[in-house]
mmCIF file of C-alpha atoms and ligand atoms in Angstrom:
data_model
loop_
_atom_site.group_PDB
_atom_site.id
_atom_site.type_symbol
_atom_site.label_atom_id
_atom_site.label_comp_id
_atom_site.label_asym_id
_atom_site.label_seq_id
_atom_site.Cartn_x
_atom_site.Cartn_y
_atom_site.Cartn_z
ATOM 1 C CA MET S 1 -17.804 -43.073 30.844
ATOM 2 C CA ASN S 2 -15.086 -44.102 33.535
ATOM 3 C CA ASP S 3 -15.960 -41.948 36.630
ATOM 4 C CA GLN S 4 -12.056 -40.607 36.776
ATOM 5 C CA LEU S 5 -12.454 -39.163 33.209
ATOM 6 C CA LYS S 6 -14.545 -35.878 32.442
ATOM 7 C CA GLU S 7 -16.709 -34.732 28.811
ATOM 8 C CA PHE S 8 -14.445 -32.514 26.876
ATOM 9 C CA ARG S 9 -16.641 -28.891 25.860
ATOM 10 C CA VAL S 10 -17.267 -29.248 22.150
ATOM 11 C CA SER S 11 -16.385 -25.574 20.856
ATOM 12 C CA ASN S 12 -18.288 -25.963 17.503
ATOM 13 C CA ASP S 13 -21.105 -23.131 18.541
ATOM 14 C CA ALA S 14 -17.586 -20.802 18.499
ATOM 15 C CA MET S 15 -16.672 -22.569 14.770
ATOM 16 C CA ASN S 16 -16.476 -19.073 13.235
ATOM 17 C CA ASP S 17 -15.287 -17.080 16.012
ATOM 18 C CA PRO S 18 -11.378 -16.219 15.983
ATOM 19 C CA GLU S 19 -11.603 -14.381 19.261
ATOM 20 C CA GLU S 20 -13.740 -16.630 21.643
ATOM 21 C CA LEU S 21 -11.562 -19.830 20.127
ATOM 22 C CA GLN S 22 -9.229 -17.596 20.896
ATOM 23 C CA ARG S 23 -9.827 -17.304 25.000
ATOM 24 C CA ARG S 24 -11.100 -21.008 24.630
ATOM 25 C CA ILE S 25 -7.758 -22.667 23.949
ATOM 26 C CA ALA S 26 -6.284 -19.506 26.787
ATOM 27 C CA ASP S 27 -7.978 -20.727 28.990
ATOM 28 C CA GLU S 28 -8.686 -24.166 28.952
ATOM 29 C CA GLY S 29 -5.814 -24.914 26.922
ATOM 30 C CA TYR S 30 -7.318 -27.696 24.353
ATOM 31 C CA LEU S 31 -10.667 -27.176 21.622
ATOM 32 C CA PHE S 32 -11.875 -30.455 21.041
ATOM 33 C CA PHE S 33 -14.641 -30.260 18.033
ATOM 34 C CA LYS S 34 -17.070 -33.357 16.637
ATOM 35 C CA ARG S 35 -17.097 -33.753 13.454
ATOM 36 C CA LEU S 36 -14.098 -31.208 12.021
ATOM 37 C CA VAL S 37 -13.753 -33.007 8.886
ATOM 38 C CA ASN S 38 -16.129 -34.958 7.101
ATOM 39 C CA PRO S 39 -16.253 -38.538 7.968
ATOM 40 C CA ASP S 40 -16.027 -39.786 4.775
ATOM 41 C CA ARG S 41 -12.563 -38.216 4.049
ATOM 42 C CA LEU S 42 -11.468 -40.010 7.951
ATOM 43 C CA TRP S 43 -12.875 -43.229 6.373
ATOM 44 C CA GLU S 44 -11.040 -42.786 3.108
ATOM 45 C CA LEU S 45 -7.923 -42.408 4.400
ATOM 46 C CA ARG S 46 -8.085 -45.780 7.322
ATOM 47 C CA ARG S 47 -9.027 -48.277 4.361
ATOM 48 C CA GLU S 48 -5.825 -46.902 3.065
ATOM 49 C CA MET S 49 -3.361 -47.153 6.043
ATOM 50 C CA MET S 50 -5.218 -50.503 7.224
ATOM 51 C CA SER S 51 -5.263 -52.247 3.615
ATOM 52 C CA MET S 52 -0.998 -51.427 4.281
ATOM 53 C CA ILE S 53 -1.582 -52.425 7.752
ATOM 54 C CA GLN S 54 -2.972 -55.793 6.365
ATOM 55 C CA GLN S 55 -0.333 -55.758 4.017
ATOM 56 C CA VAL S 56 2.967 -55.663 6.323
ATOM 57 C CA GLY S 57 0.928 -58.438 8.052
ATOM 58 C CA TRP S 58 -0.383 -56.492 11.713
ATOM 59 C CA LEU S 59 -4.498 -56.955 11.083
ATOM 60 C CA VAL S 60 -5.523 -60.963 10.585
ATOM 61 C CA ALA S 61 -5.352 -62.313 7.323
ATOM 62 C CA GLY S 62 -9.084 -62.298 5.732
ATOM 63 C CA THR S 63 -10.349 -60.267 7.745
ATOM 64 C CA ASP S 64 -12.187 -56.791 6.447
ATOM 65 C CA PRO S 65 -8.669 -53.919 7.155
ATOM 66 C CA MET S 66 -11.623 -51.283 8.649
ATOM 67 C CA ASP S 67 -12.117 -53.413 11.221
ATOM 68 C CA GLY S 68 -8.814 -52.988 12.183
ATOM 69 C CA ILE S 69 -8.746 -56.905 13.698
ATOM 70 C CA ALA S 70 -5.067 -56.443 15.192
ATOM 71 C CA ASP S 71 -3.146 -59.967 15.193
ATOM 72 C CA ILE S 72 -1.556 -60.354 18.361
ATOM 73 C CA ASN S 73 0.784 -62.309 18.264
ATOM 74 C CA MET S 74 2.615 -59.708 16.480
ATOM 75 C CA ARG S 75 2.644 -56.603 19.410
ATOM 76 C CA TYR S 76 4.981 -53.922 18.375
ATOM 77 C CA THR S 77 5.998 -50.452 19.429
ATOM 78 C CA GLU S 78 7.802 -47.569 19.051
ATOM 79 C CA GLY S 79 11.345 -48.406 19.695
ATOM 80 C CA ASP S 80 10.471 -51.786 17.885
ATOM 81 C CA ASN S 81 12.410 -52.607 14.941
ATOM 82 C CA GLU S 82 9.778 -54.713 13.723
ATOM 83 C CA TYR S 83 7.200 -51.599 14.466
ATOM 84 C CA SER S 84 9.914 -49.817 12.153
ATOM 85 C CA ALA S 85 9.359 -52.132 8.977
ATOM 86 C CA GLY S 86 5.840 -51.867 9.368
ATOM 87 C CA TYR S 87 5.980 -48.226 10.489
ATOM 88 C CA ALA S 88 7.944 -47.102 6.847
ATOM 89 C CA GLU S 89 5.153 -47.869 4.524
ATOM 90 C CA VAL S 90 2.608 -46.987 6.010
ATOM 91 C CA TYR S 91 4.362 -43.618 6.469
ATOM 92 C CA LYS S 92 4.931 -43.636 2.919
ATOM 93 C CA ILE S 93 1.464 -42.702 2.317
ATOM 94 C CA GLU S 94 1.229 -40.676 0.259
ATOM 95 C CA ASN S 95 -2.198 -38.924 1.540
ATOM 96 C CA PHE S 96 -1.476 -39.290 5.299
ATOM 97 C CA HIS S 97 0.720 -36.557 4.605
ATOM 98 C CA ARG S 98 -2.077 -34.622 3.350
ATOM 99 C CA ALA S 99 -4.301 -35.070 5.868
ATOM 100 C CA GLY S 100 -2.107 -32.940 7.955
ATOM 101 C CA HIS S 101 -2.743 -30.248 5.467
ATOM 102 C CA TRP S 102 -6.736 -30.346 5.557
ATOM 103 C CA PRO S 103 -7.857 -27.085 5.080
ATOM 104 C CA GLU S 104 -10.748 -27.618 7.936
ATOM 105 C CA TYR S 105 -7.408 -28.521 10.570
ATOM 106 C CA LEU S 106 -5.290 -25.081 9.055
ATOM 107 C CA ASP S 107 -8.897 -23.159 8.846
ATOM 108 C CA ILE S 108 -9.268 -23.230 12.089
ATOM 109 C CA ILE S 109 -6.055 -23.825 13.471
ATOM 110 C CA GLU S 110 -5.924 -19.828 11.693
ATOM 111 C CA LYS S 111 -8.783 -19.510 13.305
ATOM 112 C CA MET S 112 -6.973 -20.294 17.308
ATOM 113 C CA VAL S 113 -3.970 -18.992 17.153
ATOM 114 C CA GLY S 114 -5.087 -15.974 14.726
ATOM 115 C CA LYS S 115 -2.258 -15.593 12.422
ATOM 116 C CA PRO S 116 -1.120 -17.069 9.721
ATOM 117 C CA ILE S 117 0.699 -20.895 10.256
ATOM 118 C CA MET S 118 2.480 -23.579 9.029
ATOM 119 C CA PRO S 119 2.202 -26.890 9.112
ATOM 120 C CA HIS S 120 5.241 -29.335 11.059
ATOM 121 C CA PRO S 121 6.440 -31.918 7.607
ATOM 122 C CA GLN S 122 6.798 -34.156 10.581
ATOM 123 C CA LYS S 123 3.326 -36.136 10.633
ATOM 124 C CA ILE S 124 3.402 -38.512 12.675
ATOM 125 C CA ALA S 125 0.761 -42.187 12.891
ATOM 126 C CA ARG S 126 0.114 -44.145 15.854
ATOM 127 C CA ILE S 127 -0.823 -47.490 15.128
ATOM 128 C CA TRP S 128 -1.703 -48.693 18.553
ATOM 129 C CA PHE S 129 -2.349 -52.763 19.549
ATOM 130 C CA PRO S 130 -4.353 -53.299 21.362
ATOM 131 C CA LYS S 131 -3.328 -55.197 25.445
ATOM 132 C CA TYR S 132 -0.368 -53.445 25.048
ATOM 133 C CA THR S 133 -1.011 -51.372 27.299
ATOM 134 C CA GLU S 134 2.676 -50.361 29.509
ATOM 135 C CA HIS S 135 3.578 -48.803 26.781
ATOM 136 C CA THR S 136 0.815 -46.302 26.505
ATOM 137 C CA THR S 137 1.411 -42.775 25.645
ATOM 138 C CA PRO S 138 2.515 -41.332 28.780
ATOM 139 C CA LYS S 139 1.485 -38.013 30.279
ATOM 140 C CA HIS S 140 3.284 -35.168 29.077
ATOM 141 C CA GLN S 141 3.538 -32.146 27.327
ATOM 142 C CA ASP S 142 4.362 -31.716 23.769
ATOM 143 C CA PHE S 143 7.822 -29.156 24.016
ATOM 144 C CA VAL S 144 9.839 -32.414 25.351
ATOM 145 C CA HIS S 145 9.613 -33.908 22.394
ATOM 146 C CA PHE S 146 8.769 -31.474 19.254
ATOM 147 C CA GLN S 147 10.102 -27.960 21.015
ATOM 148 C CA GLY S 148 11.319 -25.043 18.968
ATOM 149 C CA SER S 149 8.224 -22.597 19.669
ATOM 150 C CA TYR S 150 5.454 -23.055 23.279
ATOM 151 C CA ASP S 151 3.284 -22.173 20.919
ATOM 152 C CA ASN S 152 2.948 -25.193 18.818
ATOM 153 C CA ILE S 153 -0.309 -26.665 18.079
ATOM 154 C CA THR S 154 -0.779 -30.191 17.875
ATOM 155 C CA CYS S 155 -3.980 -32.073 16.273
ATOM 156 C CA TRP S 156 -4.990 -35.709 17.770
ATOM 157 C CA ALA S 157 -8.053 -36.983 15.473
ATOM 158 C CA PRO S 158 -8.478 -40.587 15.143
ATOM 159 C CA ILE S 159 -8.862 -42.642 11.731
ATOM 160 C CA GLY S 160 -12.432 -43.577 12.528
ATOM 161 C CA ASP S 161 -14.132 -44.148 15.569
ATOM 162 C CA CYS S 162 -12.169 -44.346 18.957
ATOM 163 C CA PRO S 163 -14.020 -44.848 22.117
ATOM 164 C CA ILE S 164 -11.996 -44.418 25.041
ATOM 165 C CA GLU S 165 -11.194 -48.399 25.670
ATOM 166 C CA LEU S 166 -9.483 -47.891 21.808
ATOM 167 C CA GLY S 167 -7.369 -45.348 23.837
ATOM 168 C CA GLY S 168 -7.948 -41.773 22.593
ATOM 169 C CA LEU S 169 -5.673 -39.029 23.833
ATOM 170 C CA ALA S 170 -6.282 -37.262 26.995
ATOM 171 C CA VAL S 171 -6.042 -34.144 28.177
ATOM 172 C CA ILE S 172 -5.726 -32.136 31.566
ATOM 173 C CA PRO S 173 -7.331 -28.300 31.446
ATOM 174 C CA LYS S 174 -5.785 -25.332 32.309
ATOM 175 C CA SER S 175 -2.574 -27.327 33.234
ATOM 176 C CA HIS S 176 -0.801 -25.011 30.011
ATOM 177 C CA LYS S 177 -0.917 -22.455 32.716
ATOM 178 C CA VAL S 178 1.794 -23.340 34.523
ATOM 179 C CA ASP S 179 3.790 -21.635 31.591
ATOM 180 C CA ARG S 180 7.151 -23.616 31.864
ATOM 181 C CA VAL S 181 8.512 -27.462 31.235
ATOM 182 C CA LEU S 182 8.215 -29.564 33.447
ATOM 183 C CA ASP S 183 10.179 -32.075 35.139
ATOM 184 C CA HIS S 184 9.512 -35.834 33.075
ATOM 185 C CA HIS S 185 10.495 -37.965 34.122
ATOM 186 C CA PHE S 186 11.272 -42.260 32.711
ATOM 187 C CA SER S 187 8.995 -44.082 31.191
ATOM 188 C CA LEU S 188 8.751 -47.054 29.072
ATOM 189 C CA GLY S 189 5.837 -45.973 27.378
ATOM 190 C CA ALA S 190 6.032 -44.267 23.926
ATOM 191 C CA GLY S 191 8.377 -40.917 23.832
ATOM 192 C CA GLY S 192 9.739 -42.420 26.803
ATOM 193 C CA LEU S 193 8.955 -39.984 29.360
ATOM 194 C CA ILE S 194 5.990 -39.010 32.028
ATOM 195 C CA VAL S 195 5.541 -36.121 34.027
ATOM 196 C CA ASP S 196 3.927 -36.587 37.119
ATOM 197 C CA GLU S 197 1.105 -33.580 37.680
ATOM 198 C CA THR S 198 0.398 -34.939 41.284
ATOM 199 C CA GLU S 199 3.680 -32.737 42.074
ATOM 200 C CA HIS S 200 3.035 -29.368 41.248
ATOM 201 C CA GLU S 201 0.275 -27.485 44.141
ATOM 202 C CA ASP S 202 -0.450 -25.475 40.093
ATOM 203 C CA ILE S 203 -2.566 -28.061 38.720
ATOM 204 C CA ASP S 204 -5.739 -29.599 39.225
ATOM 205 C CA PRO S 205 -5.624 -32.758 38.248
ATOM 206 C CA VAL S 206 -8.746 -33.486 36.932
ATOM 207 C CA TRP S 207 -8.537 -35.167 32.918
ATOM 208 C CA TYR S 208 -10.393 -35.247 29.820
ATOM 209 C CA THR S 209 -11.697 -37.175 26.929
ATOM 210 C CA THR S 210 -14.432 -38.429 24.617
ATOM 211 C CA ASP S 211 -15.803 -41.067 22.989
ATOM 212 C CA TYR S 212 -14.165 -39.754 19.453
ATOM 213 C CA GLU S 213 -15.580 -40.755 16.681
ATOM 214 C CA ALA S 214 -14.434 -39.812 12.906
ATOM 215 C CA GLY S 215 -14.091 -36.694 12.310
ATOM 216 C CA ASP S 216 -13.222 -34.988 15.881
ATOM 217 C CA ALA S 217 -10.800 -33.345 16.483
ATOM 218 C CA LEU S 218 -8.666 -32.514 20.140
ATOM 219 C CA PHE S 219 -6.179 -29.314 19.879
ATOM 220 C CA PHE S 220 -4.110 -28.530 22.141
ATOM 221 C CA PRO S 221 -1.259 -26.123 22.843
ATOM 222 C CA ALA S 222 2.264 -27.296 23.554
ATOM 223 C CA LEU S 223 2.543 -27.299 27.136
ATOM 224 C CA THR S 224 -0.964 -28.678 28.088
ATOM 225 C CA ILE S 225 -0.184 -32.054 30.074
ATOM 226 C CA HIS S 226 -1.601 -34.776 28.178
ATOM 227 C CA GLN S 227 -1.918 -39.184 27.184
ATOM 228 C CA ALA S 228 -2.975 -41.888 25.144
ATOM 229 C CA LEU S 229 -5.675 -44.227 26.853
ATOM 230 C CA PRO S 230 -4.729 -47.938 26.918
ATOM 231 C CA ASN S 231 -5.768 -49.636 24.172
ATOM 232 C CA TYR S 232 -8.331 -52.487 26.522
ATOM 233 C CA THR S 233 -9.987 -53.681 23.497
ATOM 234 C CA GLU S 234 -9.710 -57.867 22.922
ATOM 235 C CA ASP S 235 -8.346 -56.598 19.407
ATOM 236 C CA LYS S 236 -8.518 -53.785 18.010
ATOM 237 C CA LEU S 237 -5.871 -51.712 16.845
ATOM 238 C CA ARG S 238 -6.000 -47.978 17.332
ATOM 239 C CA LEU S 239 -5.416 -45.162 14.138
ATOM 240 C CA SER S 240 -4.690 -42.405 14.563
ATOM 241 C CA LEU S 241 -2.802 -38.903 13.772
ATOM 242 C CA ASP S 242 -0.416 -36.629 16.089
ATOM 243 C CA ASN S 243 0.439 -33.736 13.631
ATOM 244 C CA ARG S 244 1.558 -30.874 14.720
ATOM 245 C CA TYR S 245 2.312 -26.379 13.121
ATOM 246 C CA MET S 246 3.667 -23.346 14.565
ATOM 247 C CA LEU S 247 3.526 -19.963 14.033
ATOM 248 C CA VAL S 248 4.961 -18.803 10.424
ATOM 249 C CA GLY S 249 8.373 -17.015 11.363
ATOM 250 C CA ASP S 250 8.976 -19.045 14.379
ATOM 251 C CA ASN S 251 11.669 -21.604 15.275
ATOM 252 C CA VAL S 252 11.291 -24.465 14.814
ATOM 253 C CA ALA S 253 13.617 -27.021 15.635
ATOM 254 C CA GLU S 254 15.647 -29.396 12.804
ATOM 255 C CA HIS S 255 14.114 -32.996 13.869
ATOM 256 C CA MET S 256 10.918 -31.597 12.982
ATOM 257 C CA LEU S 257 11.959 -31.135 9.307
ATOM 258 C CA THR S 258 12.530 -35.082 9.045
ATOM 259 C CA PRO S 259 10.740 -38.102 8.842
ATOM 260 C CA HIS S 260 9.017 -39.092 11.954
ATOM 261 C CA GLU S 261 12.290 -41.507 13.569
ATOM 262 C CA PRO S 262 10.508 -44.612 13.843
ATOM 263 C CA SER S 263 9.920 -44.850 10.683
ATOM 264 C CA LEU S 264 13.559 -44.259 9.418
ATOM 265 C CA LEU S 265 12.875 -42.843 5.944
ATOM 266 C CA THR S 266 14.546 -39.241 4.718
ATOM 267 C CA TRP S 267 12.326 -37.828 2.140
ATOM 268 C CA ASP S 268 13.454 -39.492 -0.866
ATOM 269 C CA ASP S 269 12.902 -42.342 0.295
ATOM 270 C CA ILE S 270 8.601 -41.263 0.522
ATOM 271 C CA TYR S 271 8.311 -39.192 -2.450
ATOM 272 C CA PRO S 272 8.640 -42.126 -4.779
ATOM 273 C CA GLY S 273 5.386 -43.289 -5.393
ATOM 274 C CA TRP S 274 3.619 -39.764 -4.468
ATOM 275 C CA GLN S 275 1.190 -38.524 -7.529
ATOM 276 C CA SER S 276 1.678 -35.084 -6.719
ATOM 277 C CA ASP S 277 4.751 -32.388 -5.998
ATOM 278 C CA ASP S 278 3.146 -29.830 -3.871
ATOM 279 C CA LEU S 279 3.899 -31.121 -0.601
ATOM 280 C CA LYS S 280 7.314 -32.098 -1.586
ATOM 281 C CA TYR S 281 9.657 -30.012 0.288
ATOM 282 C CA TYR S 282 6.396 -28.041 1.098
ATOM 283 C CA TRP S 283 8.777 -25.781 3.952
ATOM 284 C CA LYS S 284 11.380 -25.230 1.920
ATOM 285 C CA SER S 285 9.520 -21.973 0.990
ATOM 286 C CA TYR S 286 9.430 -20.558 4.339
ATOM 287 C CA ASP S 287 12.042 -19.339 6.735
ATOM 288 C CA ASN S 288 11.438 -20.007 10.058
ATOM 289 C CA PRO S 289 14.938 -19.862 11.827
ATOM 290 C CA VAL S 290 15.754 -23.421 12.350
ATOM 291 C CA VAL S 291 17.097 -24.317 15.934
ATOM 292 C CA GLU S 292 18.650 -27.900 17.814
ATOM 293 C CA LYS S 293 17.250 -30.492 19.469
ATOM 294 C CA ASP S 294 17.405 -30.503 22.621
ATOM 295 C CA LEU S 295 18.914 -34.041 23.680
ATOM 296 C CA SER S 296 18.349 -33.111 27.128
ATOM 297 C CA PHE S 297 14.858 -33.884 27.979
ATOM 298 C CA GLY S 298 16.164 -37.666 26.319
ATOM 299 C CA GLU S 299 19.399 -37.883 27.420
ATOM 300 C CA LYS S 300 17.712 -37.492 31.192
ATOM 301 C CA GLY S 301 15.525 -39.753 30.893
ATOM 302 C CA ARG S 302 17.556 -43.006 29.254
ATOM 303 C CA ALA S 303 20.603 -41.680 32.793
ATOM 304 C CA GLU S 304 17.558 -41.882 35.355
ATOM 305 C CA ALA S 305 16.171 -45.715 32.763
ATOM 306 C CA ILE S 306 20.371 -46.480 33.655
ATOM 307 C CA GLU S 307 19.270 -46.011 37.894
ATOM 308 C CA MET S 308 15.966 -47.306 37.768
ATOM 309 C CA ALA S 309 17.524 -50.510 35.965
ATOM 310 C CA ARG S 310 20.383 -50.960 38.483
ATOM 311 C CA ALA S 311 17.412 -51.059 41.241
ATOM 312 C CA GLY S 312 16.145 -53.699 39.690
ATOM 313 C CA ASN S 313 13.017 -51.542 37.654
ATOM 314 C CA GLU S 314 11.890 -53.842 34.926
ATOM 315 C CA HIS S 315 10.216 -51.209 32.883
ATOM 316 C CA ALA S 316 14.219 -49.493 32.683
ATOM 317 C CA ILE S 317 15.677 -53.496 31.817
ATOM 318 C CA TYR S 318 13.012 -53.644 29.152
ATOM 319 C CA ALA S 319 14.112 -50.770 27.813
ATOM 320 C CA LEU S 320 17.290 -51.120 27.776
ATOM 321 C CA LYS S 321 17.666 -54.892 26.503
ATOM 322 C CA ARG S 322 14.819 -52.767 23.880
ATOM 323 C CA GLY S 323 17.299 -50.497 23.186
ATOM 324 C CA VAL S 324 20.301 -53.287 22.520
ATOM 325 C CA LYS S 325 18.330 -55.092 20.469
ATOM 326 C CA ASN S 326 17.034 -52.246 18.112
ATOM 327 C CA SER S 327 20.253 -50.343 17.752
ATOM 328 C CA PRO S 328 23.167 -52.768 18.761
ATOM 329 C CA ASP S 329 25.897 -50.271 17.011
ATOM 330 C CA THR S 330 25.258 -47.173 19.682
ATOM 331 C CA VAL S 331 24.466 -48.795 22.431
ATOM 332 C CA ALA S 332 26.683 -46.780 25.725
ATOM 333 C CA PRO S 333 29.157 -49.853 26.860
ATOM 334 C CA GLU S 334 27.878 -48.374 30.297
ATOM 335 C CA VAL S 335 24.673 -50.228 29.564
ATOM 336 C CA LEU S 336 26.024 -53.341 28.211
ATOM 337 C CA ALA S 337 27.331 -54.162 31.045
ATOM 338 C CA LEU S 338 25.264 -53.399 33.451
ATOM 339 C CA LEU S 339 22.720 -55.351 32.119
ATOM 340 C CA ASP S 340 25.856 -58.254 32.123
ATOM 341 C CA GLU S 341 26.165 -57.852 35.477
ATOM 342 C CA LEU S 342 21.916 -57.562 36.175
ATOM 343 C CA GLY S 343 22.500 -60.710 34.362
ATOM 344 C CA VAL S 344 20.232 -59.575 31.852
ATOM 345 C CA GLU S 345 20.090 -62.116 28.439
ATOM 346 C CA VAL S 346 20.338 -59.803 25.915
HETATM 347 O O1 LIG L 1 -1.540 -41.106 20.116
HETATM 348 C C1 LIG L 1 -0.901 -41.189 21.535
HETATM 349 O O2 LIG L 1 0.190 -42.290 21.977
HETATM 350 C C2 LIG L 1 -0.079 -40.725 21.321
HETATM 351 C C3 LIG L 1 0.151 -38.430 21.193
HETATM 352 C C4 LIG L 1 0.753 -37.268 21.212
HETATM 353 O O3 LIG L 1 0.539 -38.111 23.047
HETATM 354 C C5 LIG L 1 0.660 -36.438 21.139
HETATM 355 O O4 LIG L 1 -0.742 -35.666 19.990
HETATM 356 O O5 LIG L 1 0.918 -34.980 20.925
HETATM 357 FE FE1 LIG L 2 1.561 -35.785 22.759
#
């Protein structure tokens, strides 16, 4: 393990002790379990998802999809139209959505929160290309993206093994104790927002992670600071799940009732190939209050990107160019004028 990274505490010893789990997550701001789910189920899901990823052309043809050998001429990420095209095919896979409802996850989350929960309809898969590290998910608190309630729980799980060099998730224990949403700033990485934990004296900026194995799962509440580690492998894709769970009766932000945005899909695009109906629109039988998405976090990041681009920041210029390329119809005239002024070809 990298010198600066510490190893997670494993909480399997407390799996059947809800009070102890509640104490630990309240104190540490995360819970990590080894082999919470039978690894075979993850390997099966990996086969299905990686086979699709190979079909969309992102894995080297003729290699075993289980090895996840990326064609690195095709490095795409969230925000690229090319990413959306491939991700949409993966996003339609029924078993990928079903994984967010596996009883192993639901049972342990109910124990750690001590109340009934509902999985958010918006499931997320991360398909991370090697050596594309400028786009890695930066340090953040999930609330800025998923909103609704501080009590939401994120579950992050690799689909297969995920040693540190493949870029798994790392957290700062106890960082949730800041008990507020910290200022986030523009970042080129996934989600587009980064927090600087060193600006806050009440946070001890020590990062914890592990060499994840198939079946392992990490859980944390919406204020815990975390990031993905860079995928430094030569040629391997990192494939993982990140799903969110809410207390029944809590607020849910409206965008969490829709498919993950980079897929550019609606539920009606997703459902036709499914074998079973039980998960289709399942959330409609709950009456959780739906609240509007707070756009201020993203708007602040975009405003900063414009300022930083004006000052010559390469990441900000890249992000603005990407916006123009992928959503030419919605791009602000101010952005076009700025890129023109900077002499940037789009
Ligand atoms: O896997 C990633 O790159 C980001 C995941 C993340 O931020 C999360 O699970 O909340
Ligand atoms: Fe996150």
